[in-house]
Coordinates of C-alpha atoms in Angstrom, one line a residue:
X10 CA 126.1 167.4 158.1
X11 CA 127.4 163.8 157.4
X12 CA 126.7 162.3 154.0
X13 CA 123.5 160.2 153.9
X14 CA 124.0 156.4 153.6
X15 CA 122.6 154.9 150.4
X16 CA 120.4 151.8 150.6
X17 CA 122.1 148.7 149.1
X18 CA 120.9 148.0 145.6
X19 CA 119.4 144.6 145.2
X20 CA 120.5 142.7 142.1
X21 CA 117.9 140.8 140.2
X22 CA 118.1 137.1 141.0
X23 CA 119.6 135.2 138.1
X24 CA 117.3 132.6 136.8
X25 CA 118.5 129.0 137.3
X26 CA 119.9 127.8 134.0
X27 CA 118.0 124.9 132.5
X28 CA 119.7 121.6 132.6
X29 CA 121.4 120.8 129.3
X30 CA 123.5 117.9 128.1
X31 CA 127.2 118.6 128.8
X32 CA 129.5 118.8 125.8
X33 CA 131.7 116.1 127.2
X34 CA 129.9 113.1 128.7
X35 CA 131.7 111.1 131.4
X36 CA 131.0 107.7 132.8
X37 CA 129.2 109.4 135.7
X38 CA 126.8 111.2 133.3
X39 CA 126.1 107.9 131.5
X40 CA 125.7 106.0 134.8
X41 CA 123.2 108.6 136.0
X42 CA 121.2 108.4 132.8
X43 CA 121.2 104.6 132.9
X44 CA 120.4 104.5 136.6
X45 CA 117.3 106.7 136.1
X46 CA 116.1 104.6 133.2
X47 CA 116.6 101.2 134.9
X48 CA 115.6 102.2 138.5
X49 CA 119.0 101.4 140.0
X50 CA 121.2 103.4 142.4
X51 CA 123.7 105.7 140.6
X52 CA 126.7 104.2 142.6
X53 CA 125.8 100.7 141.5
X54 CA 125.5 101.7 137.8
X55 CA 128.9 103.6 138.1
X56 CA 130.4 100.3 139.3
X57 CA 128.9 98.3 136.5
X58 CA 130.2 100.8 133.8
X59 CA 133.6 100.9 135.5
X60 CA 133.9 97.1 135.5
X61 CA 132.8 97.2 131.8
X62 CA 135.6 99.5 130.9
X63 CA 138.1 97.5 132.9
X64 CA 137.0 94.3 131.1
X65 CA 137.3 95.9 127.7
X66 CA 140.9 97.0 128.6
X67 CA 141.9 93.5 129.8
X68 CA 140.6 91.9 126.6
X69 CA 142.2 94.4 124.3
X70 CA 145.5 93.8 126.2
X71 CA 145.1 90.1 125.4
X72 CA 144.7 90.9 121.7
X73 CA 141.0 90.2 121.5
X74 CA 138.8 92.0 118.9
X75 CA 135.7 93.4 120.6
X76 CA 132.5 93.7 118.6
X77 CA 129.8 95.7 120.4
X78 CA 126.6 95.6 118.5
X79 CA 125.3 99.0 117.6
X80 CA 128.5 100.7 118.6
X81 CA 131.4 99.2 116.6
X82 CA 134.6 97.2 116.7
X83 CA 137.6 97.8 119.0
X84 CA 140.9 96.1 118.3
X85 CA 144.6 96.6 118.8
X86 CA 146.7 97.3 115.7
X87 CA 150.5 97.0 115.5
X88 CA 152.4 99.9 113.9
X89 CA 155.8 98.9 112.6
X90 CA 158.9 100.9 113.1
X91 CA 159.5 103.6 110.6
X92 CA 161.5 106.6 109.7
X93 CA 160.2 110.1 110.4
X94 CA 161.4 113.7 110.5
X95 CA 161.7 116.1 113.3
X96 CA 159.5 119.0 112.1
X97 CA 161.7 121.6 113.9
X98 CA 165.0 120.6 112.5
X99 CA 164.1 118.4 109.5
X100 CA 166.5 115.7 111.0
X101 CA 165.6 112.1 110.2
X102 CA 164.6 110.1 113.3
X103 CA 163.6 106.5 113.8
X104 CA 160.1 105.9 115.3
X105 CA 159.9 102.6 117.1
X106 CA 157.1 100.1 116.7
X107 CA 154.0 100.6 118.8
X108 CA 150.4 99.4 119.3
X109 CA 147.3 101.5 119.0
X110 CA 143.6 101.0 119.7
X111 CA 141.5 101.2 116.6
X112 CA 137.8 101.8 116.6
X113 CA 135.6 101.2 113.6
X114 CA 132.0 102.4 114.1
X115 CA 129.0 100.2 113.3
X116 CA 126.9 101.0 110.3
X117 CA 123.9 101.8 112.5
X118 CA 125.9 104.3 114.5
X119 CA 127.3 106.0 111.4
X120 CA 123.8 106.4 109.9
X121 CA 122.3 107.7 113.1
X122 CA 124.8 110.6 113.3

């Protein structure tokens, strides 16, 4: 007599996970939240935020200091050339001058965190 076929076992349907805030927010996440709160299409809000970031970059490149109320200050700082050490060999190396973007948070932002 051939072995009897077993009926397939049904797995319990996994409950849909509740929506939670992602650990890393992107411009798309911010645009979606802003679009919902301002009754605008998401694509249009993504365009606005993208243009905002581009404008910040252009102004920083020109050397402007940006003060965004409630967020903080963005500015370019110049780092002079200096001597450093190669951690693997201990050999002295020359590090050339560079620019970096510095961010100083606003008092309100620091207190809210």
